[in-house]
Amino acid sequence: MPRARFDAQLEQLNDDLKEMATLTETALMSAVEVLSTRDEAKAREIIAGDDEIDHQEREVEGMCLRLLLMQQPVVAGDLRHVGAALKMVGDLERIGDQAADIADVVLTLKGDFDSELNAHLSAMAGRASAMVHEAVGAYVHRDEERAHAVIGEDDGVNELFERVKLDVINAIKNDEEPAANLVEALMVAKYLERIGDHAQNIAEWVEYSVTGLYKGEPLN
């Protein structure tokens, strides 16, 4: 493949991945919104929209594989860029799945969460969403510092997950209402905890694509 054609396809890969990242972030922000508003029509829209994210994943994966197979030899920077894109697309797809899962849980909720539980879930959702936003922004702008700042933020999401688990345990012990939502709250918290993990993964792959270092070490 001539270099000029390779560069054009690499730019197309970037555009496709940015589009998928935008779809994923939008789905997550909408899922966080319906968790508060309980908008069932919006929740169903999020669930239906996951098919488009899945389609984008297949498109990006196909483009990555074509670039790796058709350009020989691939220079180190190209290999890092395409390899990181292959890794990131999987994390983005899973974030989309988990946004749809949260929307699906919303459709089953009856009544409100306990105030303290609701506060912890809201804080968790805010932190996880911010991590995704910053990780995606770091990729779009190839910003190593922005990517590095995301790494470690997952600790805060994990801490809030532990608080939600404690809230649920205490509510069960005290036989508090609305008990019917406790399992659902724990499910939402677990989805948000995983979203934080995926956002950190994306940030680590962005850092690798720019610097060649993965978690501070050369990736052999």
Tab-separated table of C-alpha atoms in Angstrom:
chain	number	residue	atom	x	y	z
A	1	MET	CA	0.000	0.000	0.000
A	2	PRO	CA	1.521	3.392	-0.964
A	3	ARG	CA	2.318	5.569	2.028
A	4	ALA	CA	-0.090	8.336	0.991
A	5	ARG	CA	-2.971	5.860	0.842
A	6	PHE	CA	-1.968	4.398	4.195
A	7	ASP	CA	-1.951	7.866	5.779
A	8	ALA	CA	-5.403	8.592	4.341
A	9	GLN	CA	-6.772	5.356	5.782
A	10	LEU	CA	-5.101	6.060	9.116
A	11	GLU	CA	-6.906	9.403	9.195
A	12	GLN	CA	-10.163	7.602	8.389
A	13	LEU	CA	-9.491	5.238	11.282
A	14	ASN	CA	-9.107	8.242	13.581
A	15	ASP	CA	-12.381	9.726	12.343
A	16	ASP	CA	-14.246	6.439	12.776
A	17	LEU	CA	-12.895	5.937	16.287
A	18	LYS	CA	-13.779	9.510	17.250
A	19	GLU	CA	-17.320	8.945	15.973
A	20	MET	CA	-17.632	5.773	18.032
A	21	ALA	CA	-16.215	7.531	21.096
A	22	THR	CA	-18.794	10.316	20.687
A	23	LEU	CA	-21.646	7.811	20.381
A	24	THR	CA	-20.431	5.963	23.465
A	25	GLU	CA	-19.995	9.066	25.586
A	26	THR	CA	-23.432	10.326	24.548
A	27	ALA	CA	-25.007	6.981	25.483
A	28	LEU	CA	-23.342	7.063	28.891
A	29	MET	CA	-24.379	10.646	29.626
A	30	SER	CA	-27.948	9.794	28.613
A	31	ALA	CA	-27.927	6.702	30.848
A	32	VAL	CA	-26.771	8.794	33.791
A	33	GLU	CA	-29.562	11.272	33.033
A	34	VAL	CA	-32.351	8.656	32.893
A	35	LEU	CA	-31.117	7.199	36.166
A	36	SER	CA	-32.413	10.441	37.714
A	37	THR	CA	-35.328	11.294	35.429
A	38	ARG	CA	-36.627	7.707	34.955
A	39	ASP	CA	-37.509	8.669	31.370
A	40	GLU	CA	-38.555	5.293	29.962
A	41	ALA	CA	-38.706	6.451	26.339
A	42	LYS	CA	-35.149	7.783	26.595
A	43	ALA	CA	-33.994	4.574	28.269
A	44	ARG	CA	-35.370	2.505	25.372
A	45	GLU	CA	-33.655	4.863	22.929
A	46	ILE	CA	-30.299	4.231	24.650
A	47	ILE	CA	-30.809	0.466	24.485
A	48	ALA	CA	-31.708	0.603	20.781
A	49	GLY	CA	-28.727	2.869	20.047
A	50	ASP	CA	-26.259	0.256	21.296
A	51	ASP	CA	-26.553	-1.507	17.921
A	52	GLU	CA	-24.926	1.481	16.220
A	53	ILE	CA	-22.018	1.400	18.676
A	54	ASP	CA	-21.576	-2.314	17.960
A	55	HIS	CA	-21.594	-1.563	14.229
A	56	GLN	CA	-18.923	1.100	14.694
A	57	GLU	CA	-16.800	-1.368	16.637
A	58	ARG	CA	-16.834	-3.804	13.712
A	59	GLU	CA	-15.984	-1.032	11.260
A	60	VAL	CA	-13.015	0.174	13.292
A	61	GLU	CA	-11.717	-3.347	13.909
A	62	GLY	CA	-11.919	-4.080	10.178
A	63	MET	CA	-10.029	-0.910	9.332
A	64	CYS	CA	-7.309	-1.717	11.888
A	65	LEU	CA	-6.792	-5.203	10.506
A	66	ARG	CA	-6.645	-3.956	6.904
A	67	LEU	CA	-4.030	-1.384	7.836
A	68	LEU	CA	-1.890	-3.938	9.652
A	69	LEU	CA	-2.127	-6.512	6.860
A	70	MET	CA	-1.679	-4.244	3.854
A	71	GLN	CA	1.121	-1.902	4.939
A	72	GLN	CA	4.457	-3.711	5.099
A	73	PRO	CA	6.647	-2.875	6.843
A	74	VAL	CA	4.712	-0.874	9.448
A	75	VAL	CA	6.803	1.714	11.270
A	76	ALA	CA	6.751	1.617	15.075
A	77	GLY	CA	4.569	4.702	15.475
A	78	ASP	CA	1.970	3.340	13.070
A	79	LEU	CA	1.915	-0.010	14.813
A	80	ARG	CA	1.372	1.661	18.193
A	81	HIS	CA	-1.411	3.837	16.832
A	82	VAL	CA	-3.332	1.027	15.156
A	83	GLY	CA	-2.721	-1.430	17.998
A	84	ALA	CA	-3.961	1.095	20.563
A	85	ALA	CA	-7.060	1.741	18.448
A	86	LEU	CA	-7.821	-2.001	18.418
A	87	LYS	CA	-7.633	-2.067	22.210
A	88	MET	CA	-9.618	1.130	22.744
A	89	VAL	CA	-12.487	0.095	20.498
A	90	GLY	CA	-13.184	-2.899	22.738
A	91	ASP	CA	-13.352	-0.709	25.833
A	92	LEU	CA	-15.622	1.790	24.084
A	93	GLU	CA	-17.981	-0.978	23.006
A	94	ARG	CA	-18.197	-2.288	26.550
A	95	ILE	CA	-18.945	1.188	27.898
A	96	GLY	CA	-21.783	1.354	25.371
A	97	ASP	CA	-23.054	-2.022	26.580
A	98	GLN	CA	-22.971	-0.883	30.187
A	99	ALA	CA	-24.785	2.354	29.370
A	100	ALA	CA	-27.519	0.229	27.771
A	101	ASP	CA	-27.499	-2.053	30.827
A	102	ILE	CA	-28.058	0.939	33.121
A	103	ALA	CA	-30.942	2.072	30.907
A	104	ASP	CA	-32.386	-1.437	31.068
A	105	VAL	CA	-32.249	-1.378	34.877
A	106	VAL	CA	-34.040	1.976	34.900
A	107	LEU	CA	-37.011	0.335	33.166
A	108	THR	CA	-37.369	-2.070	36.111
A	109	LEU	CA	-37.155	0.466	38.958
A	110	LYS	CA	-40.107	1.001	41.257
A	111	GLY	CA	-39.968	4.033	43.513
A	112	ASP	CA	-36.915	6.040	44.562
A	113	PHE	CA	-33.530	5.074	45.948
A	114	ASP	CA	-32.703	5.875	49.558
A	115	SER	CA	-31.271	9.418	49.719
A	116	GLU	CA	-27.771	8.359	50.802
A	117	LEU	CA	-27.662	5.544	48.261
A	118	ASN	CA	-28.851	7.928	45.564
A	119	ALA	CA	-26.128	10.436	46.487
A	120	HIS	CA	-23.409	7.809	46.208
A	121	LEU	CA	-24.737	6.511	42.889
A	122	SER	CA	-24.939	10.060	41.519
A	123	ALA	CA	-21.375	10.793	42.597
A	124	MET	CA	-20.213	7.523	41.061
A	125	ALA	CA	-21.965	8.282	37.791
A	126	GLY	CA	-20.423	11.745	37.685
A	127	ARG	CA	-16.905	10.464	38.253
A	128	ALA	CA	-17.178	7.616	35.767
A	129	SER	CA	-18.651	9.921	33.118
A	130	ALA	CA	-15.889	12.479	33.670
A	131	MET	CA	-13.253	9.760	33.246
A	132	VAL	CA	-14.756	8.686	29.926
A	133	HIS	CA	-14.995	12.290	28.739
A	134	GLU	CA	-11.365	13.015	29.586
A	135	ALA	CA	-10.066	9.735	28.130
A	136	VAL	CA	-11.911	10.360	24.860
A	137	GLY	CA	-10.681	13.966	24.796
A	138	ALA	CA	-7.129	12.755	25.326
A	139	TYR	CA	-7.439	10.480	22.303
A	140	VAL	CA	-8.992	13.142	20.077
A	141	HIS	CA	-6.232	15.634	20.918
A	142	ARG	CA	-3.449	13.056	21.386
A	143	ASP	CA	-2.866	14.657	24.764
A	144	GLU	CA	-0.502	12.571	26.887
A	145	GLU	CA	-0.948	14.713	30.015
A	146	ARG	CA	-4.723	14.566	29.808
A	147	ALA	CA	-4.591	10.786	29.416
A	148	HIS	CA	-2.196	10.443	32.348
A	149	ALA	CA	-4.515	12.518	34.552
A	150	VAL	CA	-7.314	9.976	34.027
A	151	ILE	CA	-5.139	7.112	35.232
A	152	GLY	CA	-5.693	6.632	38.958
A	153	GLU	CA	-9.069	8.413	38.992
A	154	ASP	CA	-10.633	4.961	39.007
A	155	ASP	CA	-9.733	4.705	42.701
A	156	GLY	CA	-12.423	7.255	43.502
A	157	VAL	CA	-15.021	5.306	41.534
A	158	ASN	CA	-14.030	2.111	43.331
A	159	GLU	CA	-14.314	3.834	46.712
A	160	LEU	CA	-17.838	4.957	45.907
A	161	PHE	CA	-18.703	1.439	44.776
A	162	GLU	CA	-17.722	0.179	48.220
A	163	ARG	CA	-19.956	2.828	49.794
A	164	VAL	CA	-22.899	1.721	47.653
A	165	LYS	CA	-22.330	-1.886	48.713
A	166	LEU	CA	-22.307	-0.767	52.352
A	167	ASP	CA	-25.501	1.234	51.801
A	168	VAL	CA	-27.195	-1.864	50.392
A	169	ILE	CA	-25.971	-4.085	53.241
A	170	ASN	CA	-27.172	-1.594	55.859
A	171	ALA	CA	-30.543	-1.239	54.165
A	172	ILE	CA	-31.013	-5.007	54.133
A	173	LYS	CA	-30.064	-5.216	57.819
A	174	ASN	CA	-32.477	-2.426	58.723
A	175	ASP	CA	-35.210	-3.735	56.432
A	176	GLU	CA	-35.522	-0.263	54.940
A	177	GLU	CA	-37.640	0.780	51.980
A	178	PRO	CA	-37.444	0.719	49.027
A	179	ALA	CA	-35.924	-2.752	49.381
A	180	ALA	CA	-37.084	-3.718	45.892
A	181	ASN	CA	-34.507	-1.367	44.367
A	182	LEU	CA	-31.463	-2.564	46.315
A	183	VAL	CA	-30.375	-5.250	43.880
A	184	GLU	CA	-30.911	-2.851	40.981
A	185	ALA	CA	-28.826	-0.173	42.727
A	186	LEU	CA	-25.988	-2.623	43.193
A	187	MET	CA	-26.199	-3.616	39.522
A	188	VAL	CA	-25.990	0.020	38.413
A	189	ALA	CA	-23.024	0.591	40.717
A	190	LYS	CA	-21.224	-2.417	39.250
A	191	TYR	CA	-21.794	-1.150	35.707
A	192	LEU	CA	-20.400	2.251	36.706
A	193	GLU	CA	-17.403	0.620	38.373
A	194	ARG	CA	-16.655	-1.264	35.149
A	195	ILE	CA	-17.054	1.922	33.110
A	196	GLY	CA	-14.349	3.509	35.259
A	197	ASP	CA	-12.094	0.538	34.532
A	198	HIS	CA	-12.670	0.864	30.790
A	199	ALA	CA	-12.055	4.627	30.858
A	200	GLN	CA	-8.719	4.023	32.575
A	201	ASN	CA	-7.857	1.377	29.980
A	202	ILE	CA	-8.564	3.855	27.183
A	203	ALA	CA	-6.364	6.476	28.828
A	204	GLU	CA	-3.520	3.958	29.200
A	205	TRP	CA	-3.736	3.040	25.511
A	206	VAL	CA	-3.801	6.713	24.515
A	207	GLU	CA	-0.646	7.242	26.551
A	208	TYR	CA	0.947	4.220	24.859
A	209	SER	CA	0.038	5.411	21.351
A	210	VAL	CA	1.721	8.773	22.022
A	211	THR	CA	4.755	7.716	24.072
A	212	GLY	CA	5.323	4.025	23.390
A	213	LEU	CA	5.038	3.325	27.127
A	214	TYR	CA	2.245	1.217	28.588
A	215	LYS	CA	1.796	1.617	32.333
A	216	GLY	CA	5.208	3.267	32.391
A	217	GLU	CA	7.034	0.461	30.602
A	218	PRO	CA	7.923	-0.299	26.966
A	219	LEU	CA	5.428	-2.794	25.535
A	220	ASN	CA	7.326	-5.638	23.913
